[in-house]
Short mmCIF file of C-alpha atoms in Angstrom, two decimals:
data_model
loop_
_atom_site.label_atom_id
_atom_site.label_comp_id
_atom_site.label_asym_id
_atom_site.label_seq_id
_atom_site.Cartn_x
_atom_site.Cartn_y
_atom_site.Cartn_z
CA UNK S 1 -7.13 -38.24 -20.65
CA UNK S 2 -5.14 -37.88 -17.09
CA UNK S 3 -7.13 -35.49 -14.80
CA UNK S 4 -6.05 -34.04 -11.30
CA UNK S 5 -8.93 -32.83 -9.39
CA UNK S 6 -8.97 -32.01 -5.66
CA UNK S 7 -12.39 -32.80 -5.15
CA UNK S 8 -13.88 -36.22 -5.40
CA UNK S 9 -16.97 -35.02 -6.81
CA UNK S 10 -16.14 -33.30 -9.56
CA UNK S 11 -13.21 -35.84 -10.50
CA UNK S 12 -15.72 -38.88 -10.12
CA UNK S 13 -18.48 -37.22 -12.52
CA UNK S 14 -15.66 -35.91 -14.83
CA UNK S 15 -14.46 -39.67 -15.06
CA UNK S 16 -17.65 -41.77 -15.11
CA UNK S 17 -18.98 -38.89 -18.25
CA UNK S 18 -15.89 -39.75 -20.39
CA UNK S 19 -16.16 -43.27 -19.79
CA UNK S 20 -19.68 -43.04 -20.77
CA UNK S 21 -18.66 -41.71 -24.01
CA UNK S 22 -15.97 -44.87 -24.47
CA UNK S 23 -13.10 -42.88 -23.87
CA UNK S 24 -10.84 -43.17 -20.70
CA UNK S 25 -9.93 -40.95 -17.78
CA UNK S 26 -7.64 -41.48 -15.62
CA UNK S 27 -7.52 -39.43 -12.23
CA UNK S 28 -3.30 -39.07 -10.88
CA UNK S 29 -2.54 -39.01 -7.07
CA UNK S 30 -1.05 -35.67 -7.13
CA UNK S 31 -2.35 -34.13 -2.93
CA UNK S 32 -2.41 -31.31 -2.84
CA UNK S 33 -3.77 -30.70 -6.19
CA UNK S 34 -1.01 -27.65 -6.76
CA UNK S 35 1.92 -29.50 -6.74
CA UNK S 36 0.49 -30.73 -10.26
CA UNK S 37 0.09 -26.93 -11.49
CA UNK S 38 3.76 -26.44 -12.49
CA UNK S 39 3.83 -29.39 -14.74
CA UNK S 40 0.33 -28.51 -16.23
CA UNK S 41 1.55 -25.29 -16.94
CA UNK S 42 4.36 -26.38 -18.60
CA UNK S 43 2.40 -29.03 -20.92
CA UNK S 44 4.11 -32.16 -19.19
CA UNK S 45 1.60 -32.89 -16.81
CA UNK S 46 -2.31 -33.70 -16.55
CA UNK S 47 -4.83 -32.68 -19.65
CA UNK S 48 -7.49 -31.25 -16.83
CA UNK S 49 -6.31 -29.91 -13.77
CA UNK S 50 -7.57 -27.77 -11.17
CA UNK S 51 -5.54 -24.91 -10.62
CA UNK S 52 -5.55 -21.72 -8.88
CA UNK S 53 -7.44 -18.91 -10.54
CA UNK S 54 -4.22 -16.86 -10.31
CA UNK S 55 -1.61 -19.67 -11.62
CA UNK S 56 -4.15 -19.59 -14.78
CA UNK S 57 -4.44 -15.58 -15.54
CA UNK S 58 -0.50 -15.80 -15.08
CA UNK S 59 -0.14 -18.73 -17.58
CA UNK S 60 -2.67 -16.70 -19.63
CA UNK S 61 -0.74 -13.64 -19.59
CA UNK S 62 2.01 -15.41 -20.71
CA UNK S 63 0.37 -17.08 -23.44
CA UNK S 64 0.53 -20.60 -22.42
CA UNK S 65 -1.79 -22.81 -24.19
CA UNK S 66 -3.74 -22.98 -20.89
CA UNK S 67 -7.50 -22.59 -20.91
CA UNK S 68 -10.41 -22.31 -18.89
CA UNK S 69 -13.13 -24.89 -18.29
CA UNK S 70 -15.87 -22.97 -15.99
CA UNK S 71 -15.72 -24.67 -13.07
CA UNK S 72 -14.89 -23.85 -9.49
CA UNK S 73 -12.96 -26.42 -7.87
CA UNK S 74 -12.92 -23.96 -4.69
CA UNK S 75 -14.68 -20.75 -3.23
CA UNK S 76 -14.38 -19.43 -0.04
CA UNK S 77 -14.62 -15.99 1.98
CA UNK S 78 -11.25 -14.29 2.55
CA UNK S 79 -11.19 -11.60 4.74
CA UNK S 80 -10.58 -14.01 7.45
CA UNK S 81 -7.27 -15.31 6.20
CA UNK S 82 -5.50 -11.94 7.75
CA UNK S 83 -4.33 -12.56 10.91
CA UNK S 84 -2.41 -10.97 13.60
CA UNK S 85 -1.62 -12.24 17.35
CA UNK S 86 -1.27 -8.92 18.95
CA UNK S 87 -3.73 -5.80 19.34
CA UNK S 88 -3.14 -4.86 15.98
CA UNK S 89 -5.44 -4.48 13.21
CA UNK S 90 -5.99 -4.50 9.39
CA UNK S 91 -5.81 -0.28 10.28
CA UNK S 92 -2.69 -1.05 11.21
CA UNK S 93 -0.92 -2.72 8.05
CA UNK S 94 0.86 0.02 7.10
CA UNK S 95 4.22 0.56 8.08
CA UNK S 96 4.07 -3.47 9.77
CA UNK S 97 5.60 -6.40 8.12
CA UNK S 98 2.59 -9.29 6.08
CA UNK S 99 3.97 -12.72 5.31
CA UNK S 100 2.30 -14.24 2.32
CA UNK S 101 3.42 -17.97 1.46
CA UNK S 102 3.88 -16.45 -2.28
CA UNK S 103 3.05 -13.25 -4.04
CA UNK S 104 0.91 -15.07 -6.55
CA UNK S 105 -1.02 -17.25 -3.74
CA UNK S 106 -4.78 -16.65 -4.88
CA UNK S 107 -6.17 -15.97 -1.63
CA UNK S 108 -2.86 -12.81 -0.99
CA UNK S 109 -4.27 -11.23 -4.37
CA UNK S 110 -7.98 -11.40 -2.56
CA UNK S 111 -7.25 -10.25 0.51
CA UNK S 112 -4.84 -7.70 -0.73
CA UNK S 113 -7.82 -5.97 -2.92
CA UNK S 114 -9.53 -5.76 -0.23
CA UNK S 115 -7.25 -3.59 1.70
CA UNK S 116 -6.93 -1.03 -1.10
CA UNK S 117 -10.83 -1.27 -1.81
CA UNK S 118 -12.04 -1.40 2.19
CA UNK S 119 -9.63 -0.12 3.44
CA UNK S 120 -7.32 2.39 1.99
CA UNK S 121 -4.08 0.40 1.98
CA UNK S 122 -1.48 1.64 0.12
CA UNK S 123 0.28 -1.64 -0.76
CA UNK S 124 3.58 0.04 -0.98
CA UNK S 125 3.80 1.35 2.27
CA UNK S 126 3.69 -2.60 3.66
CA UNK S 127 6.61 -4.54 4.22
CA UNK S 128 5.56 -7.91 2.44
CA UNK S 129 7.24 -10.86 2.91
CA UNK S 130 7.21 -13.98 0.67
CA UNK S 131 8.11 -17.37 1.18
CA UNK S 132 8.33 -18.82 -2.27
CA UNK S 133 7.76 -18.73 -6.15
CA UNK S 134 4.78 -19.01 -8.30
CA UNK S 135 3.65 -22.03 -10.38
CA UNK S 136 4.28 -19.91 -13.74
CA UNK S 137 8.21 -19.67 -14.67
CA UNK S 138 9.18 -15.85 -15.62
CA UNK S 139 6.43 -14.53 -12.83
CA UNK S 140 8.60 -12.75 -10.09
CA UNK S 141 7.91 -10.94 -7.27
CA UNK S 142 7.45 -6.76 -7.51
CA UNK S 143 10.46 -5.25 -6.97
CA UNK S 144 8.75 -3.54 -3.34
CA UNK S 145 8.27 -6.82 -2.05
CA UNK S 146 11.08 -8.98 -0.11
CA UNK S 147 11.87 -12.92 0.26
CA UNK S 148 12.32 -14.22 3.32
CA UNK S 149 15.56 -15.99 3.43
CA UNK S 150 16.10 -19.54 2.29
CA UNK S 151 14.04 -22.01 4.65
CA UNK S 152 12.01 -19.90 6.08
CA UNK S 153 8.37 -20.79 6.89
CA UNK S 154 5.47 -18.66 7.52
CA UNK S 155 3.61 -20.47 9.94
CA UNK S 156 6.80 -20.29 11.79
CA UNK S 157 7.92 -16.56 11.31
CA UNK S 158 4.47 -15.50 12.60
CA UNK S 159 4.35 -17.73 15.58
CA UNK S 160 7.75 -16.14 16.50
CA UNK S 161 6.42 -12.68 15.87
CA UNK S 162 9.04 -12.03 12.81
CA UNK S 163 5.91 -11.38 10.95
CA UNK S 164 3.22 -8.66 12.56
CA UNK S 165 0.28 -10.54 10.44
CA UNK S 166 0.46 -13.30 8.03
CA UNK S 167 -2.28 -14.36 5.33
CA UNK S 168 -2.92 -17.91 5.38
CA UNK S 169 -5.50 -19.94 4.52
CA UNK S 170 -4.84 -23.82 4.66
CA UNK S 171 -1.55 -23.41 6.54
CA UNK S 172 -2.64 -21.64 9.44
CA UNK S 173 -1.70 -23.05 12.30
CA UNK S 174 -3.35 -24.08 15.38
CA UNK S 175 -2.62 -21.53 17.99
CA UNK S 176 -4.90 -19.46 20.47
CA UNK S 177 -3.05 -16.22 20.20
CA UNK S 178 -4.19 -15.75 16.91
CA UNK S 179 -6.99 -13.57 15.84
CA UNK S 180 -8.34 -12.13 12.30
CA UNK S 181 -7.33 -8.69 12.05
CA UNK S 182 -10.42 -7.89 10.34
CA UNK S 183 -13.11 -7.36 13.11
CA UNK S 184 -16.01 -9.73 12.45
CA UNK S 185 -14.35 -10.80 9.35
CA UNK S 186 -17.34 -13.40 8.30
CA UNK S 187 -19.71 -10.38 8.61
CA UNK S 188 -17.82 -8.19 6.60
CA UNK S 189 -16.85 -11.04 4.19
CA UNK S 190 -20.70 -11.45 3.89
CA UNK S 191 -21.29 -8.01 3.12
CA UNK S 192 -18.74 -7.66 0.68
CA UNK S 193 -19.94 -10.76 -1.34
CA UNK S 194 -23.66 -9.52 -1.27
CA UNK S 195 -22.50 -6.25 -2.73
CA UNK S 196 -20.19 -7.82 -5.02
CA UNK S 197 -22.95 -10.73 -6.09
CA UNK S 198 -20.24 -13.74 -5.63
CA UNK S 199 -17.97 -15.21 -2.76
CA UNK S 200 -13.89 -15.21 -4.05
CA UNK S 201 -13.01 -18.02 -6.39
CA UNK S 202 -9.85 -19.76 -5.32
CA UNK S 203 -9.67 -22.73 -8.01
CA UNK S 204 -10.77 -23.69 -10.82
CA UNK S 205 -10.78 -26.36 -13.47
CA UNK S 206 -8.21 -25.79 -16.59
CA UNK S 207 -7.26 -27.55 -19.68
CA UNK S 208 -5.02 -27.77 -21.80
CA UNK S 209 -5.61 -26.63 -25.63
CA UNK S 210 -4.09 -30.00 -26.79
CA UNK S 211 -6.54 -31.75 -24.89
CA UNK S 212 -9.29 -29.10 -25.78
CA UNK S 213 -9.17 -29.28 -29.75
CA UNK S 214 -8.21 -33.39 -29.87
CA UNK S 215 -11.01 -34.01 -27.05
CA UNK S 216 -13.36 -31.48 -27.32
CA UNK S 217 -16.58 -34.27 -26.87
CA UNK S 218 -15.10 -35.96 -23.93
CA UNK S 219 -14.02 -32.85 -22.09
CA UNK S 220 -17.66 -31.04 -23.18
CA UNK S 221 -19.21 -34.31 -21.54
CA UNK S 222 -16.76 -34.36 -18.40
CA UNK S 223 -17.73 -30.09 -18.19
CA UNK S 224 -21.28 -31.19 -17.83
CA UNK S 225 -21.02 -34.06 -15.76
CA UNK S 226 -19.02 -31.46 -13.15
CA UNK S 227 -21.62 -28.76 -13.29
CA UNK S 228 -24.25 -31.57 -12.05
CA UNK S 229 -22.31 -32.61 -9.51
CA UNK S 230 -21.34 -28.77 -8.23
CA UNK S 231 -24.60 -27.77 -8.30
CA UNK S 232 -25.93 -31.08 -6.20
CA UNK S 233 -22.73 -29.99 -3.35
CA UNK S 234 -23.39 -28.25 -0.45
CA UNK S 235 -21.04 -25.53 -1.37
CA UNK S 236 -22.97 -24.98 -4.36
CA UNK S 237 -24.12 -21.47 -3.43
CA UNK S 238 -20.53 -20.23 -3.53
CA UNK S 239 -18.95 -22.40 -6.11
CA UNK S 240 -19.99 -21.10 -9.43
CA UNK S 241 -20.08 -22.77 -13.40
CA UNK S 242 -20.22 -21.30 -16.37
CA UNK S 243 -18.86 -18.43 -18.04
CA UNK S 244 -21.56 -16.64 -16.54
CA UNK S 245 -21.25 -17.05 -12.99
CA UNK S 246 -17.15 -16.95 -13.42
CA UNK S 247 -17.36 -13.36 -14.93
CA UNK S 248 -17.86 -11.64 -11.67
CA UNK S 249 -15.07 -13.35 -9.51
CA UNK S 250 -12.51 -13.92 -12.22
CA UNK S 251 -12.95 -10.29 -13.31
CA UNK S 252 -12.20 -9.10 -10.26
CA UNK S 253 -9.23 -10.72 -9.15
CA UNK S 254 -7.28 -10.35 -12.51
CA UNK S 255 -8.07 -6.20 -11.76
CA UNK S 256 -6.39 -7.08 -8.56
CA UNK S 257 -3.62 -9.34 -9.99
CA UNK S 258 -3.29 -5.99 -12.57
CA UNK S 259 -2.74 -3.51 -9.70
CA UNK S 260 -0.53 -5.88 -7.52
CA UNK S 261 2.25 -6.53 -9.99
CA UNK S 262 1.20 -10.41 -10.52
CA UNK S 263 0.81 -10.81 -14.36
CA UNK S 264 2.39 -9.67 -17.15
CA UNK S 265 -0.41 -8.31 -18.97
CA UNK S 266 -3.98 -8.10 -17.87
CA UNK S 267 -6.02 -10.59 -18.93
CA UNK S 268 -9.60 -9.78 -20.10
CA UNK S 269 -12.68 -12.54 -19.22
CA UNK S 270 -13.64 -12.54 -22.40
CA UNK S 271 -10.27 -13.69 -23.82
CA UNK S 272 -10.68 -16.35 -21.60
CA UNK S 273 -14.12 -17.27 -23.26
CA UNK S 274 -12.70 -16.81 -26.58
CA UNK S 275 -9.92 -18.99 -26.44
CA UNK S 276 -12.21 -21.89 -24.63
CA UNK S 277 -14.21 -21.62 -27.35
CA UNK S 278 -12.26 -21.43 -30.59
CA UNK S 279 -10.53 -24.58 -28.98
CA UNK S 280 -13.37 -26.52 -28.61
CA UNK S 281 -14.98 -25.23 -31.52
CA UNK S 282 -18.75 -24.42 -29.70
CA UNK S 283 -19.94 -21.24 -28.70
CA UNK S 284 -20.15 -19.27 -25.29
CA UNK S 285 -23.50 -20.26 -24.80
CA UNK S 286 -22.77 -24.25 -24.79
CA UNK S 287 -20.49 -23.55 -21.62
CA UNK S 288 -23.17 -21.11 -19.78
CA UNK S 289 -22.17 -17.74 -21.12
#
């Protein structure tokens, strides 16, 4: 069983718990962990994979035989991610230009719910930029939203002020003009996740049904194994397992992924649960649901 898995972690646990069971696991080189997406999605790549929660509702929509393991390979707060470098603020989006690095980027569908939730956005009156594609063939952009031209880079377009805010999380870059446009974004972030009762899930841990239905012991005892180990990390408190604690977040964004034009169909949580299930042939309760 080949496994890519950001976190060492979860990928140590997953492989020590299907060893355990004399099977094998082997853990692929593949930094950062979604260049691997593409070729999971596609059924040429690994049999577990941690993925973006987006890249899985699309491949879901689409009715890839992609599934969900309840884990979270990543949570985080977003509101931080929008940034400008000028006096502007998120009451200012309208009318100004937002590079994304790509429509379907996970941490874009947050913070865009956000601004139609908190703040009244209307996402059609924003001149979005994107850099490239998703992980999911057929998923394009909405027709409202442009591409930047070929070779383009965010980081760069920003910097230069071709962009009036950008949202980035990993790929910001290391500048002292820029600013969140949020005010007291980790406050508000905070708040937001106390009323919602969870912090936004970024990735999580998928397999494929293949490996589901001819594995199902070893990838039960690798699930397990990874909730142990999640639960002993210090992000813990914000990085959720089970079908329980992935209801809130994962609900959520696919409403947001809905409204923004980024699947094909919405995708419903219990589907999700369904599908896990049948494949592995337990019920919802055996994966904390």
């Amino acid at each position: 069983m080949k496994l890519v898995l950001g976190r060492d972690d979860l990928a140590e646990a997953a492989e020590a718990a299907v060893a355990a069971g004399g099977g094998q696991a082997e853990r692929l080189a593949i930094r950062p962990v979604h260049k691997a997406s593409r070729g999971f999605v596609d059924g040429n790549g690994p049999d577990v994979c941690e993925l973006a929660i987006v890249t899985l509702l699309q491949a879901v929509a689409q009715d890839r035989p992609v599934l969900l393991l309840p884990i979270t390979a990543l949570g985080r707060d977003q509101h931080q991610t929008l940034v400008t470098m000028g006096r502007l603020t998120v009451d200012d989006v309208e009318g100004r230009s937002v590079g994304v690095r790509a429509w379907s980027q996970t941490t874009g569908v947050w913070v865009r719910g956000f601004l139609t939730e908190q703040y009244g956005v209307d996402l059609r009156k924003v001149d979005w930029r994107t850099y490239e594609g998703a992980h999911v063939d057929g998923c394009e952009d909405p027709s409202w939203v442009t591409r930047a031209p070929e070779g383009s880079k965010l980081p760069a377009d920003f910097l230069d002020g071709r962009v009036d805010f950008g949202i980035m999380g990993n790929e910001l870059p290391a500048d002292d003009r820029i600013r969140t446009a949020v005010n007291d974004a980790r406050r508000v972030a905070a708040q937001w996740s106390s009323a919602t009762g969870f912090t936004p899930v970024n990735h999580v841990v998928g397999m494929t049904e293949a490996a589901a239905r001819e594995n199902s012991a070893a990838i039960l005892a690798a699930y397990d194994a990874m909730r142990k180990a999640a639960a002993a990390a210090p992000t813990a408190a914000v990085d959720p397992s089970g079908f329980a604690g992935l209801r809130g977040p994962v609900t959520r964004a696919a409403a947001y992924a809905v409204e923004q034009e980024v699947v094909a169909r919405p995708v419903d949580f219990d589907e999700l649960v369904e599908r896990t299930c049948a494949a592995l042939g337990v019920p919802a309760s055996r994966l904390g649901g």
